[in-house]
Amino acid sequence: MDTRHFRTLFISDVHLGSKAARTDFLLDFLRYHEAETIFLVGDIVDGWRLKRNWYWPQGCNDVVQKLLRKARKGTRIVYIPGNHDEFLRSFPGTHFGGIEVAEREIYEMADGKKYLILHGDEFDVVVRNARLLAYLGDWAYDAAIVINIGLAAVRRRLGMPYWSFSAWAKLQVKHAVNFIGEFQRVVADEARRNNVDGVICGHIHHAVMEDIDGIHYVNTGDWVESCTAIAENFDGTLEMISWQDIVATAEIKALPAPQSVGDMRAA
């Protein structure tokens, strides 16, 4: 696989310290994608889970070291904390090993369009107004991830494609209360108040790019379920990269070609 080069990469919701974090996929993604600037759009480290139960395998160290190496080699890396890594919000403007911490940023793309970059949790009514409820929701999400791991293993044995129970369950609940649509609307409103052309955020683990009343709303997704990132090309256009889909396609291409009837008879 050839390395791709971009002007900017936007990654969020890695949740290092969670057993659900797909550090293997993220490391491969970072090996094959280079950029002049990388925005870490919140919830990169999962402080909530680490407080409950310390879990930091080698894969988490590898991701951190990979990012630090990129910073040493000249990549500008901006870390915008989310609610799970909110402990970093006390250090705006601080640099850690070349990684710059910022509360939010207005970023100009190569085509001159300006985007507001922020995590987005401040617009989540559950997180903002009911911290205890948010923690309980986080626990329920952990349980869904455990179910997801077991279900994925069974489906693999049966030769069935990957399907995320946790993503399905989350979308059912949040669609029921129209959460995603409302979240996107208020985030787009915040972009409009800042007189920018678009907004790039994370938080709700729902990767999408769409126009909302003249504002280009972009959500980076996550590295727990969808394994997605947003990339800015050198002409300023944005594209969504689904590393899970790329890996699945590569695996299919690597499979041996099916034998023809003649080949089977000869065998």
C-alpha angles and dihedrals in degrees: 000000000000122000114250122214125211139174093233140004125200119201130170145165099033092148098204106197093042121104087226095062111116096218091157092059093043093051091052090047092052091049093057100036125066128181140175089231131023122194116202099203101200141288091058090137117037102222093169093062094040090056090054098042126357110235119162114150125181092268090067091052090048092055092049092047091048091054092046090051091052089051091050090051092056107271112140107230120191119191115203107187123227132199095281092052096032091134086082092060088083090067108058112165092018121129121217111191090330094315111122121215119215133168091221137329140210105223127193117218123216091263092055097256115136125222131192109228117203139134096242105220091120087070094050105101092203094055094039100046106023113036093170091053089049091054091049090050089051090054091050089050089053089054091050090051091054090052089047093055092052094044092049090053092052092048091050091053090051091049092245123143123258115278124178113226091183092054091047093048093047093050092048092055097041094045088052091062093034088240100150095049093048092047092052092048096052092045090051088049089055090052090051091052088054092052095237133137098236149353132232117199144147131195103106097062091232112126113208144137117205144140116256111189093319097321118109102227114199126180117189096210117213148275096240101068116353099031094209136154136182119235129196114213121215091261091057097255118135128223134183117232119202106195092186090059091047091051092047091050092049091050091052091050090050093056115104114262114260114260119249120235089256092053091050092051091049090051 
